[in-house]
């Protein structure tokens, strides 16, 4: 957090804000006001402590949460905290939570217990919780009762107000809780910080309107809201000017982007506009819902020079009967047809998916249908999940919940199948030359760097830090399961 330069534009605005004057009503000015206020508090604390104050952001869950955490880190940095890599040593710790499956919740309670013990050693430590799990009433009740050492709790809809909540919490000696049920608001121009200088996530929409019957996301992230295309383009323009070469467009269902805007625009059209931005060399997006993936998008992907050769297309189940109970609104055949059209337009595309096993009522025959799709599509990677009952979703009260031992046994069989297929699918690139975006020095061997291909596979090859953030051609020498060892190719 500390190592980024302070945002100059923001500094100029902060300079003219009177932090002792009335609180501005308009956003984002209101948040800038609270950044200035919170900054004063941090400066005061630092004087007392005789050292800088530090903060740590811990992220659970998906890419959307990872992006939200960059916004939290951006505000903490503007307020004056430096980054502390060890959460137990930080003065301010925030957990950005996930609740998509029950085990995510259990993990949070475990980590919070550990942090509570660290706080006993350092009573000045402040602990904040935000994100999807905080949108559940029972969770907040449990926290109030059993984790009274938590200082601040807020949800997904008011994350943009983090500076204000932080400031309120600094001034209050008690637990501050602010959870909104829903929102139709999108607040632009809130500071954020990037984990990588050369790539960035970009939210294009928030929330979800699909109500798949097992999924808690629409309840905790609210109704679908798309950002204005001009705001998205402006953000990407600035990222490109700042050295970003790869962007990941984020939304629960990017294929329905723009449908509810005052001037509707399709996701495919948005991609075409983004493609024109100089400096951006790679475009990724996530997640696609098969029911909304248009012919127009397939055409745009086929023609694009920048859209990566990777599509994450969650199937969830291969059984049309189960898909109907899941409220997915496509059949097995429609999904397979879609895969065929995509492969026809983009032959080298890498396909990945999400699969749930053990959805209520799933029989062995239904499960065989899922295996059949896996064998037909031959995914490059599949994320497999055991069905987890989420209170408040329609599936939680469905009859015929599948016994845990049956779920587990099907899960193991599915895993064996997807792993052996994706290992074979991964191998086929051996010997080819691929363009790679170098992301980091290899974690285990400092003589190697790690890069990502357009199809999302990783390759490790000899190189040094000067390559990070560049796109270079690499020959894939050897496939080791799910990644490659390669060598950079001289002169392209
Ligand atoms: N149980 C298991 N997996 C789930 N997912 C969403 N909700 C549940 C649930 N209740 C999975 C879906 C989704 C991914 C992000 O998480 O496969 O695509
Ligand atoms: Fe959940 Fe379905 Fe929305 Fe994805 S599309 S977030 S699985 S409700």
Short mmCIF file of C-alpha atoms and ligand atoms in Angstrom, two decimals:
data_model
loop_
_atom_site.label_atom_id
_atom_site.label_comp_id
_atom_site.label_asym_id
_atom_site.label_seq_id
_atom_site.Cartn_x
_atom_site.Cartn_y
_atom_site.Cartn_z
CA UNK A 1 0.00 0.00 0.00
CA UNK A 2 2.69 2.43 1.00
CA UNK A 3 4.79 2.11 -2.09
CA UNK A 4 2.43 3.79 -4.50
CA UNK A 5 2.75 7.48 -5.09
CA UNK A 6 -0.13 9.46 -3.66
CA UNK A 7 -2.69 10.24 -6.33
CA UNK A 8 -1.87 13.83 -7.36
CA UNK A 9 -5.33 14.75 -8.58
CA UNK A 10 -6.81 13.60 -5.30
CA UNK A 11 -4.17 15.48 -3.29
CA UNK A 12 -5.21 18.70 -5.02
CA UNK A 13 -8.85 18.11 -4.10
CA UNK A 14 -7.97 17.18 -0.51
CA UNK A 15 -5.93 20.36 -0.21
CA UNK A 16 -8.99 22.55 -0.71
CA UNK A 17 -11.38 20.49 1.45
CA UNK A 18 -12.08 22.00 4.88
CA UNK A 19 -12.25 19.00 7.16
CA UNK A 20 -13.74 21.14 9.92
CA UNK A 21 -16.47 22.49 7.65
CA UNK A 22 -19.82 20.86 6.83
CA UNK A 23 -19.78 17.28 5.50
CA UNK A 24 -20.34 17.35 1.71
CA UNK A 25 -23.53 15.60 0.63
CA UNK A 26 -22.42 14.63 -2.87
CA UNK A 27 -20.27 11.60 -3.65
CA UNK A 28 -17.39 11.11 -4.15
CA UNK A 29 -16.61 14.48 -2.48
CA UNK A 30 -18.06 13.22 0.78
CA UNK A 31 -15.59 10.33 0.82
CA UNK A 32 -12.67 12.64 0.01
CA UNK A 33 -13.68 14.71 3.05
CA UNK A 34 -13.55 11.60 5.24
CA UNK A 35 -10.21 10.52 3.76
CA UNK A 36 -8.82 13.82 4.98
CA UNK A 37 -10.40 13.39 8.40
CA UNK A 38 -9.20 9.81 8.80
CA UNK A 39 -5.73 10.88 7.67
CA UNK A 40 -5.54 13.40 10.50
CA UNK A 41 -6.49 10.71 12.98
CA UNK A 42 -3.79 8.36 11.65
CA UNK A 43 -1.17 11.15 11.82
CA UNK A 44 -2.13 11.81 15.43
CA UNK A 45 -1.91 8.11 16.34
CA UNK A 46 1.46 7.86 14.63
CA UNK A 47 2.81 10.71 16.69
CA UNK A 48 1.67 9.00 19.86
CA UNK A 49 3.07 5.63 18.83
CA UNK A 50 6.28 7.12 17.44
CA UNK A 51 6.02 4.89 14.35
CA UNK A 52 3.93 4.58 11.20
CA UNK A 53 0.59 2.75 11.42
CA UNK A 54 0.15 -0.33 9.27
CA UNK A 55 -2.78 -2.15 7.68
CA UNK A 56 -3.49 -5.52 6.14
CA UNK A 57 -6.30 -6.52 3.77
CA UNK A 58 -7.21 -10.24 3.67
CA UNK A 59 -9.36 -11.36 0.74
CA UNK A 60 -11.56 -14.43 0.59
CA UNK A 61 -13.42 -15.59 -2.51
CA UNK A 62 -13.63 -14.48 -6.10
CA UNK A 63 -11.99 -11.95 -8.44
CA UNK A 64 -14.75 -9.48 -7.68
CA UNK A 65 -13.68 -9.51 -4.04
CA UNK A 66 -10.03 -9.21 -5.07
CA UNK A 67 -10.92 -6.05 -6.97
CA UNK A 68 -12.94 -4.70 -4.02
CA UNK A 69 -9.91 -5.32 -1.81
CA UNK A 70 -7.83 -3.11 -4.11
CA UNK A 71 -10.35 -0.35 -3.40
CA UNK A 72 -10.02 -0.94 0.35
CA UNK A 73 -6.21 -0.91 0.05
CA UNK A 74 -6.39 2.30 -2.02
CA UNK A 75 -8.34 4.09 0.69
CA UNK A 76 -6.13 2.76 3.51
CA UNK A 77 -3.11 4.00 1.61
CA UNK A 78 -4.63 7.46 1.05
CA UNK A 79 -5.48 7.64 4.73
CA UNK A 80 -1.83 6.99 5.57
CA UNK A 81 -1.50 3.36 6.56
CA UNK A 82 1.52 1.45 5.29
CA UNK A 83 1.12 -2.16 4.23
CA UNK A 84 1.96 -4.88 6.76
CA UNK A 85 2.27 -8.30 5.11
CA UNK A 86 1.61 -10.18 8.37
CA UNK A 87 -2.02 -9.64 9.39
CA UNK A 88 -1.30 -10.41 13.06
CA UNK A 89 1.17 -7.51 13.27
CA UNK A 90 -0.98 -4.86 11.57
CA UNK A 91 -2.66 -1.97 13.39
CA UNK A 92 -5.70 -2.23 11.12
CA UNK A 93 -6.89 -5.53 9.65
CA UNK A 94 -9.81 -5.93 7.30
CA UNK A 95 -11.26 -9.26 6.14
CA UNK A 96 -13.14 -9.03 2.86
CA UNK A 97 -15.39 -12.08 3.16
CA UNK A 98 -17.09 -14.61 0.87
CA UNK A 99 -20.18 -16.69 1.55
CA UNK A 100 -20.75 -18.60 -1.66
CA UNK A 101 -20.30 -21.94 0.14
CA UNK A 102 -20.67 -22.85 3.81
CA UNK A 103 -16.96 -23.73 4.21
CA UNK A 104 -16.07 -20.12 3.30
CA UNK A 105 -18.01 -19.02 6.41
CA UNK A 106 -16.31 -21.61 8.62
CA UNK A 107 -12.90 -20.49 7.42
CA UNK A 108 -13.70 -16.89 8.35
CA UNK A 109 -14.66 -17.79 11.91
CA UNK A 110 -11.42 -19.76 12.30
CA UNK A 111 -9.27 -16.87 11.07
CA UNK A 112 -11.18 -14.38 13.18
CA UNK A 113 -10.56 -16.46 16.30
CA UNK A 114 -6.80 -16.35 15.60
CA UNK A 115 -6.94 -12.61 15.03
CA UNK A 116 -8.83 -12.13 18.29
CA UNK A 117 -5.89 -13.75 20.10
CA UNK A 118 -3.46 -11.39 18.32
CA UNK A 119 -5.61 -8.45 19.40
CA UNK A 120 -5.25 -9.51 23.03
CA UNK A 121 -1.49 -8.97 22.62
CA UNK A 122 -2.06 -5.65 20.85
CA UNK A 123 -5.28 -4.06 22.16
CA UNK A 124 -4.92 -1.04 19.86
CA UNK A 125 -5.38 -3.28 16.83
CA UNK A 126 -8.56 -2.45 14.86
CA UNK A 127 -10.46 -5.25 13.13
CA UNK A 128 -12.94 -4.67 10.31
CA UNK A 129 -15.10 -7.11 8.33
CA UNK A 130 -16.85 -6.50 5.04
CA UNK A 131 -18.04 -8.31 1.91
CA UNK A 132 -20.68 -10.88 1.05
CA UNK A 133 -20.87 -12.76 4.35
CA UNK A 134 -21.75 -9.54 6.21
CA UNK A 135 -24.97 -9.27 4.18
CA UNK A 136 -26.37 -12.22 6.14
CA UNK A 137 -28.33 -11.26 9.24
CA UNK A 138 -27.43 -14.41 11.22
CA UNK A 139 -23.74 -13.78 10.62
CA UNK A 140 -23.86 -10.26 12.03
CA UNK A 141 -25.86 -11.52 15.04
CA UNK A 142 -23.24 -14.19 15.70
CA UNK A 143 -20.41 -11.65 15.39
CA UNK A 144 -22.07 -9.27 17.82
CA UNK A 145 -22.49 -12.08 20.35
CA UNK A 146 -19.33 -14.11 20.00
CA UNK A 147 -16.73 -11.76 18.47
CA UNK A 148 -17.19 -8.48 20.37
CA UNK A 149 -13.60 -7.44 19.63
CA UNK A 150 -14.54 -6.60 16.01
CA UNK A 151 -14.53 -2.79 15.49
CA UNK A 152 -16.24 -2.26 12.15
CA UNK A 153 -18.68 -4.27 10.02
CA UNK A 154 -20.09 -3.23 6.65
CA UNK A 155 -21.46 -4.97 3.56
CA UNK A 156 -21.15 -5.09 -0.21
CA UNK A 157 -23.39 -2.14 -1.11
CA UNK A 158 -21.59 0.56 0.87
CA UNK A 159 -17.97 -0.35 0.23
CA UNK A 160 -17.50 3.02 -1.49
CA UNK A 161 -18.16 4.57 1.94
CA UNK A 162 -15.16 2.86 3.52
CA UNK A 163 -13.37 6.19 4.26
CA UNK A 164 -16.45 7.48 6.06
CA UNK A 165 -16.95 4.26 8.02
CA UNK A 166 -13.28 4.18 8.94
CA UNK A 167 -13.48 7.72 10.22
CA UNK A 168 -16.65 6.95 12.21
CA UNK A 169 -15.01 3.88 13.68
CA UNK A 170 -11.88 5.84 14.64
CA UNK A 171 -14.01 8.27 16.61
CA UNK A 172 -16.25 5.65 18.21
CA UNK A 173 -15.14 3.32 20.97
CA UNK A 174 -17.79 0.74 20.04
CA UNK A 175 -18.49 -1.75 17.28
CA UNK A 176 -19.75 0.18 14.21
CA UNK A 177 -22.14 -1.73 11.94
CA UNK A 178 -23.52 -0.45 8.63
CA UNK A 179 -25.22 -2.94 6.35
CA UNK A 180 -27.54 -1.96 3.48
CA UNK A 181 -30.14 -4.34 2.10
CA UNK A 182 -29.65 -3.23 -1.49
CA UNK A 183 -28.64 -0.26 -3.60
CA UNK A 184 -29.13 1.13 -7.08
CA UNK A 185 -26.11 3.39 -6.74
CA UNK A 186 -22.70 3.17 -8.41
CA UNK A 187 -20.17 5.66 -7.07
CA UNK A 188 -17.31 6.47 -9.45
CA UNK A 189 -13.85 7.93 -8.76
CA UNK A 190 -13.11 6.26 -5.44
CA UNK A 191 -9.35 5.69 -5.04
CA UNK A 192 -8.07 2.18 -5.55
CA UNK A 193 -4.73 0.48 -5.64
CA UNK A 194 -3.50 -2.18 -8.05
CA UNK A 195 -1.82 -5.34 -6.92
CA UNK A 196 0.06 -5.56 -10.25
CA UNK A 197 1.34 -2.52 -12.17
CA UNK A 198 0.75 -4.18 -15.56
CA UNK A 199 -2.71 -5.75 -15.18
CA UNK A 200 -5.94 -4.79 -13.54
CA UNK A 201 -9.49 -5.92 -12.94
CA UNK A 202 -12.20 -3.51 -14.06
CA UNK A 203 -15.76 -3.81 -12.75
CA UNK A 204 -18.25 -3.41 -15.56
CA UNK A 205 -21.31 -4.35 -13.53
CA UNK A 206 -22.36 -5.27 -10.03
CA UNK A 207 -24.90 -7.74 -8.65
CA UNK A 208 -26.82 -10.52 -10.37
CA UNK A 209 -30.43 -10.98 -11.52
CA UNK A 210 -30.32 -14.66 -12.34
CA UNK A 211 -31.29 -16.32 -9.10
CA UNK A 212 -29.81 -19.72 -9.84
CA UNK A 213 -31.60 -21.71 -7.16
CA UNK A 214 -28.47 -22.75 -5.22
CA UNK A 215 -26.75 -19.38 -5.26
CA UNK A 216 -26.62 -16.77 -2.54
CA UNK A 217 -24.91 -14.11 -4.68
CA UNK A 218 -28.07 -12.25 -5.83
CA UNK A 219 -29.09 -11.90 -2.16
CA UNK A 220 -25.76 -10.56 -0.95
CA UNK A 221 -24.64 -8.57 -4.00
CA UNK A 222 -28.04 -7.21 -4.98
CA UNK A 223 -29.67 -6.52 -8.33
CA UNK A 224 -27.69 -6.18 -11.52
CA UNK A 225 -26.33 -2.69 -12.23
CA UNK A 226 -24.09 -1.87 -15.20
CA UNK A 227 -21.59 0.96 -15.19
CA UNK A 228 -21.88 3.55 -17.93
CA UNK A 229 -19.64 2.63 -20.89
CA UNK A 230 -18.03 6.11 -20.80
CA UNK A 231 -16.98 5.55 -17.18
CA UNK A 232 -15.51 2.15 -18.01
CA UNK A 233 -13.61 3.49 -21.03
CA UNK A 234 -12.29 6.43 -18.99
CA UNK A 235 -10.99 4.05 -16.32
CA UNK A 236 -9.29 1.80 -18.89
CA UNK A 237 -7.80 4.83 -20.71
CA UNK A 238 -6.21 5.90 -17.44
CA UNK A 239 -4.99 2.39 -16.68
CA UNK A 240 -3.39 2.17 -20.12
CA UNK A 241 -1.70 5.54 -19.58
CA UNK A 242 -0.40 4.16 -16.30
CA UNK A 243 1.24 1.14 -17.95
CA UNK A 244 -1.48 -1.50 -17.72
CA UNK A 245 -1.43 -3.91 -20.68
CA UNK A 246 -3.99 -6.51 -19.59
CA UNK A 247 -7.45 -5.94 -18.18
CA UNK A 248 -10.01 -8.35 -16.77
CA UNK A 249 -13.59 -7.12 -17.11
CA UNK A 250 -15.53 -8.25 -14.08
CA UNK A 251 -19.20 -9.02 -13.52
CA UNK A 252 -21.32 -11.92 -12.24
CA UNK A 253 -22.81 -12.24 -15.70
CA UNK A 254 -20.91 -10.07 -18.18
CA UNK A 255 -23.05 -11.30 -21.08
CA UNK A 256 -26.01 -9.32 -19.84
CA UNK A 257 -23.93 -6.14 -19.47
CA UNK A 258 -25.63 -2.93 -20.51
CA UNK A 259 -29.15 -4.30 -20.96
CA UNK A 260 -30.61 -2.12 -18.21
CA UNK A 261 -28.79 1.11 -18.95
CA UNK A 262 -30.81 4.17 -20.02
CA UNK A 263 -29.03 3.80 -23.39
CA UNK A 264 -28.63 0.03 -23.66
CA UNK A 265 -25.43 -1.36 -25.16
CA UNK A 266 -24.33 -4.96 -25.60
CA UNK A 267 -21.28 -6.55 -24.01
CA UNK A 268 -19.92 -7.31 -27.48
CA UNK A 269 -20.15 -3.61 -28.41
CA UNK A 270 -18.40 -2.63 -25.18
CA UNK A 271 -15.58 -5.04 -26.04
CA UNK A 272 -15.27 -3.49 -29.49
CA UNK A 273 -14.88 -0.05 -27.91
CA UNK A 274 -12.29 -1.30 -25.40
CA UNK A 275 -10.34 -2.99 -28.19
CA UNK A 276 -9.67 0.48 -29.66
CA UNK A 277 -7.78 1.67 -26.56
CA UNK A 278 -4.06 2.02 -27.33
CA UNK A 279 -1.74 0.36 -24.87
CA UNK A 280 -4.20 -2.32 -23.81
CA UNK A 281 -2.91 -5.52 -25.37
CA UNK A 282 -5.01 -8.17 -23.69
CA UNK A 283 -8.65 -8.25 -22.67
CA UNK A 284 -10.12 -10.93 -20.43
CA UNK A 285 -13.59 -11.16 -18.91
CA UNK A 286 -15.41 -13.16 -16.30
CA UNK A 287 -18.00 -14.65 -15.76
CA UNK A 288 -20.14 -15.65 -18.74
CA UNK A 289 -23.58 -17.14 -18.35
CA UNK A 290 -24.30 -19.57 -21.22
CA UNK A 291 -27.92 -18.39 -21.55
CA UNK A 292 -26.81 -14.84 -22.44
CA UNK A 293 -23.76 -15.52 -24.58
CA UNK A 294 -24.68 -13.96 -27.92
CA UNK A 295 -23.70 -14.74 -31.52
CA UNK A 296 -22.49 -11.15 -31.69
CA UNK A 297 -20.01 -11.85 -28.88
CA UNK A 298 -18.73 -14.99 -30.60
CA UNK A 299 -18.15 -13.00 -33.79
CA UNK A 300 -16.34 -10.25 -31.91
CA UNK A 301 -14.14 -12.83 -30.13
CA UNK A 302 -13.31 -14.48 -33.44
CA UNK A 303 -12.20 -11.19 -34.99
CA UNK A 304 -10.45 -9.64 -32.00
CA UNK A 305 -6.69 -9.24 -31.74
CA UNK A 306 -6.81 -8.48 -28.03
CA UNK A 307 -9.46 -10.69 -26.45
CA UNK A 308 -7.69 -13.62 -24.84
CA UNK A 309 -8.18 -17.15 -26.09
CA UNK A 310 -9.94 -18.20 -22.93
CA UNK A 311 -13.59 -18.48 -21.98
CA UNK A 312 -14.88 -19.43 -18.56
CA UNK A 313 -18.32 -20.88 -19.20
CA UNK A 314 -19.86 -22.44 -16.09
CA UNK A 315 -22.09 -25.41 -16.88
CA UNK A 316 -22.93 -26.34 -13.25
CA UNK A 317 -24.56 -29.64 -14.30
CA UNK A 318 -24.77 -31.71 -17.48
CA UNK A 319 -28.30 -32.89 -16.77
CA UNK A 320 -31.08 -30.84 -18.36
CA UNK A 321 -33.42 -31.94 -15.57
CA UNK A 322 -31.05 -30.61 -12.87
CA UNK A 323 -30.27 -27.47 -14.88
CA UNK A 324 -33.98 -26.72 -14.83
CA UNK A 325 -34.13 -27.16 -11.06
CA UNK A 326 -31.08 -24.92 -10.82
CA UNK A 327 -32.95 -22.25 -12.84
CA UNK A 328 -30.05 -22.03 -15.30
CA UNK A 329 -32.33 -21.62 -18.33
CA UNK A 330 -30.38 -23.69 -20.86
CA UNK A 331 -30.31 -27.39 -21.68
CA UNK A 332 -27.37 -29.75 -22.02
CA UNK A 333 -27.80 -29.68 -25.81
CA UNK A 334 -27.93 -25.88 -25.98
CA UNK A 335 -24.73 -25.70 -23.95
CA UNK A 336 -22.96 -28.19 -26.22
CA UNK A 337 -24.15 -26.31 -29.32
CA UNK A 338 -22.80 -23.10 -27.84
CA UNK A 339 -19.42 -24.71 -27.23
CA UNK A 340 -19.38 -25.90 -30.81
CA UNK A 341 -20.10 -22.43 -32.22
CA UNK A 342 -17.41 -20.87 -30.05
CA UNK A 343 -14.85 -23.47 -31.10
CA UNK A 344 -15.77 -22.92 -34.74
CA UNK A 345 -15.18 -19.16 -34.43
CA UNK A 346 -12.13 -19.37 -32.17
CA UNK A 347 -10.52 -22.79 -32.76
CA UNK A 348 -7.67 -22.36 -30.27
CA UNK A 349 -9.91 -21.23 -27.41
CA UNK A 350 -9.32 -22.65 -23.97
CA UNK A 351 -12.56 -23.50 -22.16
CA UNK A 352 -12.96 -23.69 -18.41
CA UNK A 353 -16.03 -24.26 -16.29
CA UNK A 354 -17.64 -24.57 -12.86
CA UNK A 355 -19.49 -27.74 -11.87
CA UNK A 356 -21.60 -28.48 -8.81
CA UNK A 357 -22.12 -32.08 -7.73
CA UNK A 358 -24.84 -33.27 -5.40
CA UNK A 359 -27.48 -30.65 -6.15
CA UNK A 360 -30.79 -31.76 -4.53
CA UNK A 361 -32.41 -34.56 -6.51
CA UNK A 362 -29.26 -35.38 -8.52
CA UNK A 363 -29.33 -39.09 -9.40
CA UNK A 364 -26.51 -41.27 -10.70
CA UNK A 365 -28.02 -40.81 -14.20
CA UNK A 366 -27.90 -37.03 -13.83
CA UNK A 367 -24.31 -37.27 -12.67
CA UNK A 368 -23.47 -39.42 -15.71
CA UNK A 369 -24.81 -36.59 -17.90
CA UNK A 370 -22.31 -34.24 -16.23
CA UNK A 371 -19.48 -36.69 -16.88
CA UNK A 372 -20.68 -36.95 -20.47
CA UNK A 373 -20.41 -33.18 -20.97
CA UNK A 374 -16.95 -33.17 -19.38
CA UNK A 375 -15.81 -35.89 -21.80
CA UNK A 376 -17.38 -34.15 -24.81
CA UNK A 377 -16.14 -30.62 -24.11
CA UNK A 378 -12.74 -31.66 -22.74
CA UNK A 379 -12.28 -28.60 -20.54
CA UNK A 380 -8.83 -27.10 -20.08
CA UNK A 381 -9.76 -26.69 -16.43
CA UNK A 382 -12.88 -27.28 -14.36
CA UNK A 383 -13.59 -25.93 -10.89
CA UNK A 384 -15.63 -28.57 -9.12
CA UNK A 385 -17.73 -27.94 -6.03
CA UNK A 386 -19.79 -30.07 -3.68
CA UNK A 387 -23.25 -28.58 -3.39
CA UNK A 388 -23.49 -26.43 -0.28
CA UNK A 389 -26.84 -25.52 1.20
CA UNK A 390 -27.22 -21.73 1.49
CA UNK A 391 -30.02 -20.60 3.79
CA UNK A 392 -32.54 -18.41 2.00
CA UNK A 393 -31.99 -19.90 -1.47
CA UNK A 394 -34.76 -22.02 -3.08
CA UNK A 395 -32.53 -25.11 -3.29
CA UNK A 396 -31.98 -25.12 0.48
CA UNK A 397 -35.58 -26.22 1.04
CA UNK A 398 -35.81 -28.65 -1.87
CA UNK A 399 -36.54 -32.24 -1.00
CA UNK A 400 -34.16 -35.08 -1.86
CA UNK A 401 -30.98 -33.48 -0.56
CA UNK A 402 -28.22 -35.89 -1.60
CA UNK A 403 -26.46 -37.67 1.31
CA UNK A 404 -22.95 -36.25 1.95
CA UNK A 405 -21.18 -39.57 1.31
CA UNK A 406 -22.81 -39.85 -2.12
CA UNK A 407 -21.83 -36.25 -2.94
CA UNK A 408 -18.27 -36.92 -1.86
CA UNK A 409 -17.97 -40.09 -3.89
CA UNK A 410 -19.35 -38.41 -7.06
CA UNK A 411 -17.07 -35.44 -6.45
CA UNK A 412 -13.99 -37.72 -6.36
CA UNK A 413 -15.01 -39.45 -9.58
CA UNK A 414 -15.61 -36.10 -11.29
CA UNK A 415 -12.29 -34.73 -10.10
CA UNK A 416 -10.37 -37.74 -11.46
CA UNK A 417 -12.09 -37.31 -14.83
CA UNK A 418 -11.56 -33.54 -15.18
CA UNK A 419 -7.96 -33.75 -14.04
CA UNK A 420 -6.96 -36.46 -16.49
CA UNK A 421 -8.68 -34.61 -19.36
CA UNK A 422 -7.20 -31.22 -18.52
CA UNK A 423 -3.70 -32.71 -18.15
CA UNK A 424 -4.06 -34.08 -21.70
CA UNK A 425 -5.55 -30.81 -22.97
CA UNK A 426 -2.70 -28.84 -21.42
CA UNK A 427 -0.02 -30.97 -23.14
CA UNK A 428 -1.12 -30.24 -26.68
CA UNK A 429 0.74 -26.93 -26.81
CA UNK A 430 4.16 -28.55 -26.26
CA UNK A 431 6.70 -27.26 -28.78
CA UNK A 432 4.62 -24.23 -29.80
CA UNK A 433 5.62 -20.59 -29.37
CA UNK A 434 3.16 -18.56 -27.30
CA UNK A 435 3.01 -14.92 -26.39
CA UNK A 436 3.39 -14.63 -22.64
CA UNK A 437 2.77 -11.76 -20.22
CA UNK A 438 5.48 -12.02 -17.57
CA UNK A 439 3.89 -11.60 -14.14
CA UNK A 440 6.50 -12.37 -11.48
CA UNK A 441 9.75 -14.00 -10.50
CA UNK A 442 9.13 -17.68 -9.87
CA UNK A 443 8.26 -18.35 -6.23
CA UNK A 444 10.53 -21.39 -5.89
CA UNK A 445 13.40 -20.61 -8.26
CA UNK A 446 14.64 -17.02 -8.59
CA UNK A 447 16.38 -17.77 -11.90
CA UNK A 448 12.95 -18.27 -13.50
CA UNK A 449 10.07 -15.93 -14.22
CA UNK A 450 6.40 -16.88 -14.47
CA UNK A 451 4.22 -15.72 -17.31
CA UNK A 452 0.66 -16.24 -18.46
CA UNK A 453 -0.37 -17.22 -21.95
CA UNK A 454 -3.45 -15.88 -23.69
CA UNK A 455 -5.20 -19.17 -22.86
CA UNK A 456 -4.50 -18.56 -19.15
CA UNK A 457 -1.91 -21.34 -18.72
CA UNK A 458 1.28 -20.52 -16.82
CA UNK A 459 4.81 -21.00 -18.11
CA UNK A 460 8.04 -20.75 -16.13
CA UNK A 461 11.25 -19.87 -17.99
CA UNK A 462 14.70 -18.35 -17.39
CA UNK A 463 14.53 -14.58 -17.00
CA UNK A 464 14.75 -11.72 -14.53
CA UNK A 465 12.65 -8.93 -13.02
CA UNK A 466 13.27 -6.62 -16.01
CA UNK A 467 10.81 -8.79 -17.97
CA UNK A 468 7.90 -8.31 -15.58
CA UNK A 469 4.97 -6.62 -17.29
CA UNK A 470 6.23 -7.32 -20.82
CA UNK A 471 4.74 -9.56 -23.49
CA UNK A 472 7.28 -11.88 -25.04
CA UNK A 473 7.27 -15.00 -27.21
CA UNK A 474 8.17 -18.17 -25.33
CA UNK A 475 8.75 -21.68 -26.65
CA UNK A 476 6.94 -24.30 -24.55
CA UNK A 477 9.50 -27.03 -23.95
CA UNK A 478 7.86 -29.31 -21.46
CA UNK A 479 4.40 -29.69 -19.94
CA UNK A 480 4.41 -30.52 -16.24
CA UNK A 481 0.79 -31.36 -15.51
CA UNK A 482 -0.96 -28.01 -15.58
CA UNK A 483 1.90 -25.65 -16.44
CA UNK A 484 4.88 -25.44 -18.78
CA UNK A 485 8.63 -24.98 -18.63
CA UNK A 486 9.78 -22.87 -21.54
CA UNK A 487 12.42 -20.57 -22.98
CA UNK A 488 12.18 -17.06 -24.35
CA UNK A 489 12.55 -16.86 -28.12
CA UNK A 490 15.10 -14.32 -29.35
CA UNK A 491 13.84 -11.68 -31.83
CA UNK A 492 10.25 -12.93 -31.68
N1 LIG B 1 -22.84 -24.81 -3.58
C1 LIG B 1 -21.78 -25.19 -4.30
N2 LIG B 1 -21.22 -24.43 -5.25
C2 LIG B 1 -21.77 -23.22 -5.48
N3 LIG B 1 -21.45 -22.24 -6.35
C3 LIG B 1 -22.30 -21.21 -6.17
N4 LIG B 1 -23.17 -21.50 -5.19
C4 LIG B 1 -22.87 -22.76 -4.74
C5 LIG B 1 -23.42 -23.61 -3.77
N5 LIG B 1 -24.47 -23.26 -3.04
C6 LIG B 1 -20.37 -22.37 -7.33
C7 LIG B 1 -20.91 -22.27 -8.75
C8 LIG B 1 -20.41 -20.93 -9.20
C9 LIG B 1 -19.13 -20.80 -8.43
C10 LIG B 1 -18.59 -19.42 -8.32
O1 LIG B 1 -19.45 -21.30 -7.16
O2 LIG B 1 -20.33 -23.30 -9.51
O3 LIG B 1 -20.23 -20.85 -10.60
FE1 LIG B 2 -24.98 -17.08 -8.73
FE2 LIG B 2 -26.18 -17.81 -11.02
FE3 LIG B 2 -25.74 -15.17 -10.50
FE4 LIG B 2 -23.66 -16.79 -11.04
S1 LIG B 2 -25.36 -16.30 -12.46
S2 LIG B 2 -23.81 -15.29 -9.38
S3 LIG B 2 -24.30 -18.75 -10.13
S4 LIG B 2 -27.10 -16.57 -9.36
#
